[in-house]
CSV table of C-alpha atoms in Angstrom, one decimal:
chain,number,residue,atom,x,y,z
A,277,UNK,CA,123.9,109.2,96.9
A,278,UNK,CA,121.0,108.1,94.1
A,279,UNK,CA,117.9,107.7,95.8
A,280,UNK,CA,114.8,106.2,94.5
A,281,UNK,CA,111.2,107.1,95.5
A,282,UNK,CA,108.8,104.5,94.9
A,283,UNK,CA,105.4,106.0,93.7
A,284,UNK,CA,103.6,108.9,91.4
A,285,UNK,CA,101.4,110.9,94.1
A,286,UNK,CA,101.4,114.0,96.6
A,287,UNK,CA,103.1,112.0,98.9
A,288,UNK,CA,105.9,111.3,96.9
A,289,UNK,CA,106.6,114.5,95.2
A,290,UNK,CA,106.7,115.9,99.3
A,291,UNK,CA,109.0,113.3,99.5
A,292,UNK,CA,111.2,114.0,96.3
A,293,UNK,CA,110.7,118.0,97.1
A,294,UNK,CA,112.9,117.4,100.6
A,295,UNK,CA,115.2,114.5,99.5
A,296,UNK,CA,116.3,117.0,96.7
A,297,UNK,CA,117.6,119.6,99.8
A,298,UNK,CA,119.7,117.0,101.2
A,299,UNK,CA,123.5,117.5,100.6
A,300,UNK,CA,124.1,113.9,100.8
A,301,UNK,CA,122.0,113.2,97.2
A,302,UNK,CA,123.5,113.6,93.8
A,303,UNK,CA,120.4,112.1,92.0
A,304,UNK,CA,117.2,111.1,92.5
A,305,UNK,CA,114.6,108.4,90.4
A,306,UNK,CA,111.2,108.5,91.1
A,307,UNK,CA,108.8,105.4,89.6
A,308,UNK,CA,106.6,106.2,88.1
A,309,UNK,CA,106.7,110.0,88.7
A,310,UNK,CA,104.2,112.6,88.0
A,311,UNK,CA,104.1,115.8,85.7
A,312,UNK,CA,105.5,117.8,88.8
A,313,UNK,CA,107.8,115.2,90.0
A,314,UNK,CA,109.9,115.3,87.0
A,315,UNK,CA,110.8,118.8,87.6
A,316,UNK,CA,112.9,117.1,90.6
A,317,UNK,CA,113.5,113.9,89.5
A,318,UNK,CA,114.0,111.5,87.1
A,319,UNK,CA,110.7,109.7,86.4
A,320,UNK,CA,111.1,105.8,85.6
A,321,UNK,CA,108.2,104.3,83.7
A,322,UNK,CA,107.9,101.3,86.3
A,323,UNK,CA,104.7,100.7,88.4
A,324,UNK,CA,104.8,101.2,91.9
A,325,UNK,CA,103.8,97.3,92.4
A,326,UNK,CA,106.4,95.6,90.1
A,327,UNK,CA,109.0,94.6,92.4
A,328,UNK,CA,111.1,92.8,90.2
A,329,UNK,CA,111.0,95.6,87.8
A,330,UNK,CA,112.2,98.0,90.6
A,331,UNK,CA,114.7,95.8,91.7
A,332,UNK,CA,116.2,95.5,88.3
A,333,UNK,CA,116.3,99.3,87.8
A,334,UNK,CA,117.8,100.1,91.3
A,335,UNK,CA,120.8,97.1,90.8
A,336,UNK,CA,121.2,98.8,87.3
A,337,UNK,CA,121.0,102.5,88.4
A,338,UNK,CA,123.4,102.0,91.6
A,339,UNK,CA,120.9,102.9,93.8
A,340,UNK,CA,122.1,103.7,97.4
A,341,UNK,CA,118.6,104.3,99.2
A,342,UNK,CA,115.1,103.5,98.1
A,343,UNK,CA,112.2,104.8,99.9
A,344,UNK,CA,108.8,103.3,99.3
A,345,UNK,CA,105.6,105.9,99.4
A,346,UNK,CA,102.5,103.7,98.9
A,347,UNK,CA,101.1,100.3,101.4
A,348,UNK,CA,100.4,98.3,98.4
A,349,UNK,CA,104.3,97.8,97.5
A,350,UNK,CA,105.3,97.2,101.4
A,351,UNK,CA,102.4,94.8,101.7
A,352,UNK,CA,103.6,92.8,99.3
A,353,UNK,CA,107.2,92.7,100.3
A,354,UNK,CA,109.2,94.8,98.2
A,355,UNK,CA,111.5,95.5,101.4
A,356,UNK,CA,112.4,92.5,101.8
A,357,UNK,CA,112.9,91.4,97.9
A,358,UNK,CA,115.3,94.5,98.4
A,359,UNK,CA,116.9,93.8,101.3
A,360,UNK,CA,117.6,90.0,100.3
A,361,UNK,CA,119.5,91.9,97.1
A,362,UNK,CA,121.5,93.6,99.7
A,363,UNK,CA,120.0,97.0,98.6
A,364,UNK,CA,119.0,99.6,101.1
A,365,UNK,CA,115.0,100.7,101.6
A,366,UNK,CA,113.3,102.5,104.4
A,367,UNK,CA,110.1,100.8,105.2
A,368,UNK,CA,108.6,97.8,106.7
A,369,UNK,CA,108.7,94.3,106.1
A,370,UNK,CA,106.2,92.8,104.1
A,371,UNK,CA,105.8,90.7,108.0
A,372,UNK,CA,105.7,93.8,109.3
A,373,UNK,CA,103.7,95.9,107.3
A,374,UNK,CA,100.5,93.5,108.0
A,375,UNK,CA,99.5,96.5,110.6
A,376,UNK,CA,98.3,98.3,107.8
A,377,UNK,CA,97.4,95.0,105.2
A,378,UNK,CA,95.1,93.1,107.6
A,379,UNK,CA,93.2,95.2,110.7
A,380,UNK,CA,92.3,92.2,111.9
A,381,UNK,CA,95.9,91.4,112.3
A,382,UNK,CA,96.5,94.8,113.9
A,383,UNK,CA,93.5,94.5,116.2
A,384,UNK,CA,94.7,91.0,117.5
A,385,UNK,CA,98.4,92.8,118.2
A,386,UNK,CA,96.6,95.7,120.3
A,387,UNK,CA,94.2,93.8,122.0
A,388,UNK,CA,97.1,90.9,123.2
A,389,UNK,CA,99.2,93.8,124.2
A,390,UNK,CA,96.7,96.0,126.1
A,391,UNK,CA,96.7,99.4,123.1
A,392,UNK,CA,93.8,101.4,123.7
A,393,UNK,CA,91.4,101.0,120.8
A,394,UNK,CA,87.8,100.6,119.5
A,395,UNK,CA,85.7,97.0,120.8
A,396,UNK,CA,85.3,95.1,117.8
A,397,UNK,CA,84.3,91.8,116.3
A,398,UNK,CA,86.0,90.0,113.3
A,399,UNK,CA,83.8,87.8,110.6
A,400,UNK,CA,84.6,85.7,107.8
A,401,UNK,CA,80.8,85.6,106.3
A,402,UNK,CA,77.9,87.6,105.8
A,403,UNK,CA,75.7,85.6,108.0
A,404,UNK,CA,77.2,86.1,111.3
A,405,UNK,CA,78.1,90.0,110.7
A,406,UNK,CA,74.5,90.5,110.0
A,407,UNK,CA,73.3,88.8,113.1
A,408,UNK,CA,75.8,90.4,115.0
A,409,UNK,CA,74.4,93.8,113.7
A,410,UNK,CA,70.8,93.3,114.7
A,411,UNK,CA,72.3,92.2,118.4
A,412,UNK,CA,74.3,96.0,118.2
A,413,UNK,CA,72.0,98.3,116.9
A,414,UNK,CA,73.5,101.7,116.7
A,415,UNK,CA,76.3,104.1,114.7
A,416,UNK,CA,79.0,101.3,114.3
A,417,UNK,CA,82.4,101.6,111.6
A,418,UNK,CA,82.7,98.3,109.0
A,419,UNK,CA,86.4,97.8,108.2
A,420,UNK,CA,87.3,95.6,105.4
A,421,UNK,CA,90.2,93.5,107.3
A,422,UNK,CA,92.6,94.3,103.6
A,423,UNK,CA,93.6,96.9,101.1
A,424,UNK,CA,90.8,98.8,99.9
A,425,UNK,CA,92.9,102.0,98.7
A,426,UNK,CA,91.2,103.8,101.1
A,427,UNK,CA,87.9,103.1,100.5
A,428,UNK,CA,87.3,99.8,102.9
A,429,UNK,CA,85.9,102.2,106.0
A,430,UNK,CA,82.2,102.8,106.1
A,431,UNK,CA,81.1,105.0,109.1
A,432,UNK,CA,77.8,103.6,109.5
A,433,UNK,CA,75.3,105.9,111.7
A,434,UNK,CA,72.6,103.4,111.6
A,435,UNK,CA,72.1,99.5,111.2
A,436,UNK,CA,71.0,99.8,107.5
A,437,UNK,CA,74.2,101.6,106.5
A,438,UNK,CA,75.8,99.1,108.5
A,439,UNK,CA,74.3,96.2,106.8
A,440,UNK,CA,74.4,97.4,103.1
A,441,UNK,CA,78.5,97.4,103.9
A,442,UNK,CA,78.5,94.5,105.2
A,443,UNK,CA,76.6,92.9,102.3
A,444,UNK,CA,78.7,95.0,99.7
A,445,UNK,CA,82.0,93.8,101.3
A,446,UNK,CA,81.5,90.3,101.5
A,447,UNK,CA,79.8,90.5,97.9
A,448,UNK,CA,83.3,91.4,96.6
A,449,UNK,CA,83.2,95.3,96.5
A,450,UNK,CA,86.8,95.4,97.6
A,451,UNK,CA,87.9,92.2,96.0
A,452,UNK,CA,90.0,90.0,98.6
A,453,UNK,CA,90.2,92.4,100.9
A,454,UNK,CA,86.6,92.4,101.8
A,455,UNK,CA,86.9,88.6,102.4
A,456,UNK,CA,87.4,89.2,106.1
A,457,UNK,CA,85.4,92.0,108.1
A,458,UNK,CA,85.7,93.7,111.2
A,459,UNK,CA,82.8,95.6,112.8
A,460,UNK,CA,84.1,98.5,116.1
A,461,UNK,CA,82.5,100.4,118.0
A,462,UNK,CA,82.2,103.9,116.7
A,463,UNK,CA,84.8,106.3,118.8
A,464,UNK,CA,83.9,110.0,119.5
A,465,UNK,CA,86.1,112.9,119.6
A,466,UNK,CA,89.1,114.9,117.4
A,467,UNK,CA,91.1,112.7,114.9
A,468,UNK,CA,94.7,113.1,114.7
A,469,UNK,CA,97.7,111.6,112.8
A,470,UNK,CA,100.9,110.4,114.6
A,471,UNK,CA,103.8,109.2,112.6
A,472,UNK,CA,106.6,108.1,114.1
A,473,UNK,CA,109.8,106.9,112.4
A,474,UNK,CA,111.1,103.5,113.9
A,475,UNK,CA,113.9,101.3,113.9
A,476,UNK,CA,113.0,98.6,115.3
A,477,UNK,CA,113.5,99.6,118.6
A,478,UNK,CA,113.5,103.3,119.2
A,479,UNK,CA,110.3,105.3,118.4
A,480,UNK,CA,111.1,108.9,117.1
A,481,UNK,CA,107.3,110.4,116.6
A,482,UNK,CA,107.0,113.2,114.3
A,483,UNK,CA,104.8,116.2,114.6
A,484,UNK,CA,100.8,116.0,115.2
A,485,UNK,CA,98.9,116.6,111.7
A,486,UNK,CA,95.2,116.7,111.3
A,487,UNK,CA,93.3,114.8,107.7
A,488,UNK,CA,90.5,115.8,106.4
A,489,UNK,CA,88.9,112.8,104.7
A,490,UNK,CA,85.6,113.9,103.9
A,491,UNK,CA,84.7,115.7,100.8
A,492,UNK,CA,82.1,118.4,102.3
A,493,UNK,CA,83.2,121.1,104.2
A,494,UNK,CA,82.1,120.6,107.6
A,495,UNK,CA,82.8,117.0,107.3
A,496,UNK,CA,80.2,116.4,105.4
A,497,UNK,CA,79.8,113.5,102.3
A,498,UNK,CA,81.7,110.6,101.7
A,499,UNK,CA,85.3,109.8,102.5
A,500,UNK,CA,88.1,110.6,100.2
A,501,UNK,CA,91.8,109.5,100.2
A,502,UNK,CA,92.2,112.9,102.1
A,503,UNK,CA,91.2,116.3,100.8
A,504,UNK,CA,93.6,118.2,102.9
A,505,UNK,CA,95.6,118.3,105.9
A,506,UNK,CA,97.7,120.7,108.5
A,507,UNK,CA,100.5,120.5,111.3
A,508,UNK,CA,101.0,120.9,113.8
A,509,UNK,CA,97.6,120.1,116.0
A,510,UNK,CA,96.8,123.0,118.7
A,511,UNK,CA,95.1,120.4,121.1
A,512,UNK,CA,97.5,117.9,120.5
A,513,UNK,CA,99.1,118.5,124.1
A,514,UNK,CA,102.3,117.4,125.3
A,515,UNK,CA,100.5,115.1,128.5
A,516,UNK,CA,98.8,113.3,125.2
A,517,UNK,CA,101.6,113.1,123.2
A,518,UNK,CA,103.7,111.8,126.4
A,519,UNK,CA,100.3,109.3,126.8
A,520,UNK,CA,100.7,108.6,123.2
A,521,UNK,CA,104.1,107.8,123.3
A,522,UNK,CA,103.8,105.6,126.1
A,523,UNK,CA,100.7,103.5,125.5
A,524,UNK,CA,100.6,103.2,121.8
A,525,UNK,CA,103.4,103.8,119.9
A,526,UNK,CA,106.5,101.8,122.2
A,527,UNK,CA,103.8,98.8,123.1
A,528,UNK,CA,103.7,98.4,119.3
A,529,UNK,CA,106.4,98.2,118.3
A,530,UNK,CA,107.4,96.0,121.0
A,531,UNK,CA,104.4,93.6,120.6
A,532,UNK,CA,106.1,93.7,116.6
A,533,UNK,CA,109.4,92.6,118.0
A,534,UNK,CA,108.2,90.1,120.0
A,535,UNK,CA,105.7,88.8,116.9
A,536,UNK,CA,109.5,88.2,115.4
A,537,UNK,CA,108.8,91.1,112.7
A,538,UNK,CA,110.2,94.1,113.8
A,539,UNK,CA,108.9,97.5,112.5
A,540,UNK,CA,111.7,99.6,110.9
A,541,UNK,CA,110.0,102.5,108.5
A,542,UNK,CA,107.4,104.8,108.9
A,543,UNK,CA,104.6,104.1,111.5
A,544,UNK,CA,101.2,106.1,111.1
A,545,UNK,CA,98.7,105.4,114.0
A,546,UNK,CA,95.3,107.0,113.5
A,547,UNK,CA,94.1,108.0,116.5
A,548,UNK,CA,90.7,109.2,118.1
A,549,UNK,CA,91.3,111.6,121.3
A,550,UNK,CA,88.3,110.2,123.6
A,551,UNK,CA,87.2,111.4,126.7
A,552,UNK,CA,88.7,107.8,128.0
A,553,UNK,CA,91.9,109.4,126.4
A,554,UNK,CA,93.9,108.3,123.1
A,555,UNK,CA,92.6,105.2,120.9
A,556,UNK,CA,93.8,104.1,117.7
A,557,UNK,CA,91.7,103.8,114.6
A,558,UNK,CA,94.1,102.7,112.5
A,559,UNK,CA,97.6,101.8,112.0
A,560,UNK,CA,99.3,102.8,108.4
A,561,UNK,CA,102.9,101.7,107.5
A,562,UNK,CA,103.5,104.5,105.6
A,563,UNK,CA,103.9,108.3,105.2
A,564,UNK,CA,100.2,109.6,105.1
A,565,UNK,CA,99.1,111.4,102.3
A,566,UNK,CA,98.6,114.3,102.1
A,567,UNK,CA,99.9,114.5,105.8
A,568,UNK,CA,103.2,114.3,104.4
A,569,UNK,CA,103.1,117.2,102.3
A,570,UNK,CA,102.8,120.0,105.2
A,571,UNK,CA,105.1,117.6,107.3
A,572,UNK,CA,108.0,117.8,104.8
A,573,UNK,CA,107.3,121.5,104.9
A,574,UNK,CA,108.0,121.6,108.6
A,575,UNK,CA,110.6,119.5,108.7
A,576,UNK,CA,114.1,120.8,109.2
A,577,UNK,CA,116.2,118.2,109.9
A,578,UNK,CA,117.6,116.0,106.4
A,579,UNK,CA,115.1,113.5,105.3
A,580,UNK,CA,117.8,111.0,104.1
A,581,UNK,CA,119.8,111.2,107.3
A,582,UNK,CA,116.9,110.2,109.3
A,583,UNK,CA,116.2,107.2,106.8
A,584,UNK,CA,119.7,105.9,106.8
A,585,UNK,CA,119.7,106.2,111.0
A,586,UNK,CA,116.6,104.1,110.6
A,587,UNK,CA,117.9,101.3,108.2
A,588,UNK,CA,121.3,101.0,110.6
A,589,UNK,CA,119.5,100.8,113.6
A,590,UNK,CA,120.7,104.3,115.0
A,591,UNK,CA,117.6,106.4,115.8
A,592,UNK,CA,118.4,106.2,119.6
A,593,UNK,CA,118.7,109.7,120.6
A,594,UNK,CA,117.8,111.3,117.5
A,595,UNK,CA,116.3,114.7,118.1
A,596,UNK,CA,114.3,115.9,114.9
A,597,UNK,CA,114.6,120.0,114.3
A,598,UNK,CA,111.0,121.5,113.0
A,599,UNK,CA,110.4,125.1,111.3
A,600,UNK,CA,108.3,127.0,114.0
A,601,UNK,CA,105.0,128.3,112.9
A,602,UNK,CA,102.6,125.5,110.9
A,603,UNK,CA,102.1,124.4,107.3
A,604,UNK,CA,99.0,123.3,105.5
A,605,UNK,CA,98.1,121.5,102.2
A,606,UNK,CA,94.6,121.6,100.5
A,607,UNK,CA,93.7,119.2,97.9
A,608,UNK,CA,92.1,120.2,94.4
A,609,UNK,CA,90.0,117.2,93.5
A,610,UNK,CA,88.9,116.2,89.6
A,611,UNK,CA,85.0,116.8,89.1
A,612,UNK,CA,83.4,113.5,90.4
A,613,UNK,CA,85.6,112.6,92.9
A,614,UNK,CA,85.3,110.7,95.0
A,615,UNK,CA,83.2,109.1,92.8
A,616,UNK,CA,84.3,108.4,89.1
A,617,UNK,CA,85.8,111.9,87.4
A,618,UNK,CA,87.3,112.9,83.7
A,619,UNK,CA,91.1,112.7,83.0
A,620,UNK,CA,92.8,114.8,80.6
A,621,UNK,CA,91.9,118.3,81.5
A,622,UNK,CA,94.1,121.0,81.0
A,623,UNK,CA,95.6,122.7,84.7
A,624,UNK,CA,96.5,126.3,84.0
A,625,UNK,CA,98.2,128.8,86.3
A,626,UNK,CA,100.4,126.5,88.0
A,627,UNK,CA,103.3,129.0,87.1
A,628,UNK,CA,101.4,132.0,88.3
A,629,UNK,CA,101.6,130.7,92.1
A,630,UNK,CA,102.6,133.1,94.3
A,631,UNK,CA,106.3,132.0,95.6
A,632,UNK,CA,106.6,130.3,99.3
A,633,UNK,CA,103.7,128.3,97.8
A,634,UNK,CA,104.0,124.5,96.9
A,635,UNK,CA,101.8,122.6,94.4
A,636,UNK,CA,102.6,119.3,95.3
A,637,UNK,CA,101.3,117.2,92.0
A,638,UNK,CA,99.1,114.2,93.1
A,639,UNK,CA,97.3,113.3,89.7
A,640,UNK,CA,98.7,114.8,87.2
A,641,UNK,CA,100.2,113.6,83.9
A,642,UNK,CA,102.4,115.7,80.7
A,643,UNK,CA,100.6,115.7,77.8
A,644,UNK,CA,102.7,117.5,74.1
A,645,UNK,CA,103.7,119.5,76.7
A,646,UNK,CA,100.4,120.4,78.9
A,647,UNK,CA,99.9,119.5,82.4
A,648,UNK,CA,96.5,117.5,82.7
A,649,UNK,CA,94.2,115.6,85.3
A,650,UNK,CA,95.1,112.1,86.1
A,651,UNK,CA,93.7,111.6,89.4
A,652,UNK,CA,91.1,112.0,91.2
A,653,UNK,CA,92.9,114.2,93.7
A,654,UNK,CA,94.7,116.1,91.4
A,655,UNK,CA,97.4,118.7,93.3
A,656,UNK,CA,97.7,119.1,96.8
A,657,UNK,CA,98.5,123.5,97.6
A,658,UNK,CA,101.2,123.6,100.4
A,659,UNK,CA,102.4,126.5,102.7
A,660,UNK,CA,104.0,127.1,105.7
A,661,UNK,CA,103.6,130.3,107.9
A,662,UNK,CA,103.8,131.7,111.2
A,663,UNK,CA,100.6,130.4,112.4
A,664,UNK,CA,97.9,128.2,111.0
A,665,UNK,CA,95.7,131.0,109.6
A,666,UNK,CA,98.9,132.7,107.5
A,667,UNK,CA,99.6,129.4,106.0
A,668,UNK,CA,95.8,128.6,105.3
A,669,UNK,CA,96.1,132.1,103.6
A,670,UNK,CA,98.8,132.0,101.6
A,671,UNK,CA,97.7,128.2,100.4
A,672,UNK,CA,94.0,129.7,99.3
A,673,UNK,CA,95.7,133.0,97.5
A,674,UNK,CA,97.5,130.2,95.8
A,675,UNK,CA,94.7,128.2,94.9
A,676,UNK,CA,93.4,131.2,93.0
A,677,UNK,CA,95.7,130.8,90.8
A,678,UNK,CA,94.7,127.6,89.2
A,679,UNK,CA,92.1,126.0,87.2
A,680,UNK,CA,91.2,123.0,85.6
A,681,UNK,CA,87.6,121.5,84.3
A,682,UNK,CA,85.6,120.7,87.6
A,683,UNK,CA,88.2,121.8,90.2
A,684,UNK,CA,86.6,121.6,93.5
A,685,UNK,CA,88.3,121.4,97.0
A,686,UNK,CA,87.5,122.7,100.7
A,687,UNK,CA,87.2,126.0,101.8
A,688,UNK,CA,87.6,125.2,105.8
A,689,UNK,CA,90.7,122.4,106.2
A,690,UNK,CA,92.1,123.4,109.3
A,691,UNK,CA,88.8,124.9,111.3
A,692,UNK,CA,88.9,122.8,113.8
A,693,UNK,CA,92.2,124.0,114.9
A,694,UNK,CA,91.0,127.4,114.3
């Protein structure tokens, strides 16, 4: 088969890493690709949101499977511009992926079919958010209802906070997405990513992964796209994942059936583990990043077969097989970051790594023949061992390896497991 792999990040280099062990793949595109993608692939200078120039390619390359790693190209319907060529993609309908492209769409869905998540209000202008505020004084969490890449989620501990996000969202921080703005309660207790792969029907969840999203250790400073993550979660039990299973994930993607869109692709459901039990955060229509990259580590079972099972509508009774022990990934983020950082620095030692050690390249970019910074999270470090503290070990021996201009990353992803 030629696969293509829609995107240049962490994710998708995790993703092109295990499509390439599949015996069922011959070749594989990636667009646009990365510095360390195109060690695996064949990187297609086409942007991850032009559609029409991905369809093009894939009808003249003979693709047989495309799988699509960012929200942005899902949101705005690449599957089904894909499916309507008669090409086959994993991932959701653009109908379907409006669980990650509008919260207040999602937050509607849950509340109509009884899924346990945060009390919330939805506004359309400033006015009425900022009245509401002074009525709920207190640590709150402003959403922008669209895209934000990330950044539309501002854990407010106090009514100010609250109301400079407010004002800075509907003041057109986020562009469109800030158009529309939801306001939760703030939930308490240990965050934990579920993806599960769907088909429509059948829900085949994958294995628990913890994100670190802020960029201090301790969980400290502003959020990040994700500055490191590990699987499986130790107090992830089986009554919660059985709980999980059972009031989140099936009602879901029931409630989508019945909405007349269902969900076939990846499903990511943030979740908060309260002491009134599981509650979802968020819902992503993607592979997390950089939860992917110690997922694809642990994964044992073929990628591509579980994608194809997925597009025909044949996940029912699908077992997935997992390497035992855990894996971890830490990102190494440009100086700056989250905030604005330099591009163009030089990444050395990247061949020094010791071996059982992945450097998954998230922004990176080949320069007359030099690896450099084009991100601001640059490379994500990926091991797997026996336990969490031998792959947290071998990732950080790893890490000391590398260097580029302004480097930073954390020191403690994975504490709270440990």
């Amino acid at each position: 088969m030629r696969v293509l792999v829609v995107g240049g990040g962490g994710r998708e280099h995790a993703l092109v890493w295990k499509i390439a062990r599949s015996p069922l793949v011959t070749e594989i595109y990636c667009a646009p690709g990365n510095a360390g993608i195109a060690g695996l692939a064949t990187c297609v200078p086409i942007a991850a949101g032009d559609i029409e120039g991905l369809l093009a390619f894939a009808r003249r390359a003979g693709i047989d499977l495309t799988l699509v790693g960012p929200e942005a190209p899902l949101v705005a319907g690449i599957v089904d511009a894909f499916q309507t060529a008669g090409l086959p993609i994993f991932g959701p309908s653009r109908a379907a992926a409006r669980l990650e492209g509008s919260k207040i769409f999602a937050k509607e869905l849950m509340q109509a079919a009884g899924i346990p998540t945060a009390r919330h209000a939805a506004f359309t202008e400033a006015g009425a958010a900022l009245a509401y505020l002074e009525e709920h004084p207190g640590p709150v969490v402003v959403k922008a209802d669209g895209l934000a890449a990330g950044k539309g989620v501002v854990v407010a501990p106090d009514t100010a906070t609250a109301r400079e996000a407010v004002t800075a969202m509907f003041g057109g921080r986020f562009g469109p997405a800030g158009q529309r703005v939801i306001i939760e309660e703030r939930l308490e207790g240990e965050e934990v990513s579920i993806l599960a792969i769907c088909d429509g029907e059948t829900v085949v969840p994958l294995l628990p992964a913890q994100d670190h999203k802020r960029v201090g250790e301790g969980d400290t400073g502003p959020n990040t796209g994700g500055m490191g993550a590990y699987a499986p979660v130790p107090f992830y039990t089986p009554a919660t994942a059985r709980e999980v299973e059972e009031k989140i994930l099936r009602p879901t993607v029931r409630a989508m059936a019945a909405a007349g869109c269902p969900y076939r692709g990846v499903l990511y459901a943030g979740l908060m583990l309260t002491r009134e039990g599981p509650k979802v955060l968020e819902f992503n229509c993607r592979f997390g990043d950089p939860e992917t990259q110690p997922l694809m580590l642990l994964l044992q079972s073929d990628l591509v077969e579980l994608m194809l099972a997925t597009i025909n509508g044949e996940l029912a009774g699908t077992k997935i097989d997992w390497y035992p022990g855990a894996a971890a990934g830490v990102v190494l983020a440009a100086g700056g970051y989250p905030g604005p950082y330099a591009r163009g620095d030089a990444i050395t030692g990247l061949e020094a790594v010791p071996p059982g050690v992945e450097v998954f390249h998230a922004g990176t970019a080949l320069v007359d023949g030099q690896v450099v910074t084009s991100g601001g999270r640059v490379l994500c470090v990926t091991a797997r061992g026996e336990n969490l503290q031998a792959a947290l070990d071998r990732v950080y021996a790893g890490i000391k390896a590398i260097n580029f201009a302004g480097m930073h990353y954390r020191r403690d992803i994975g504490y709270r497991a440990l």
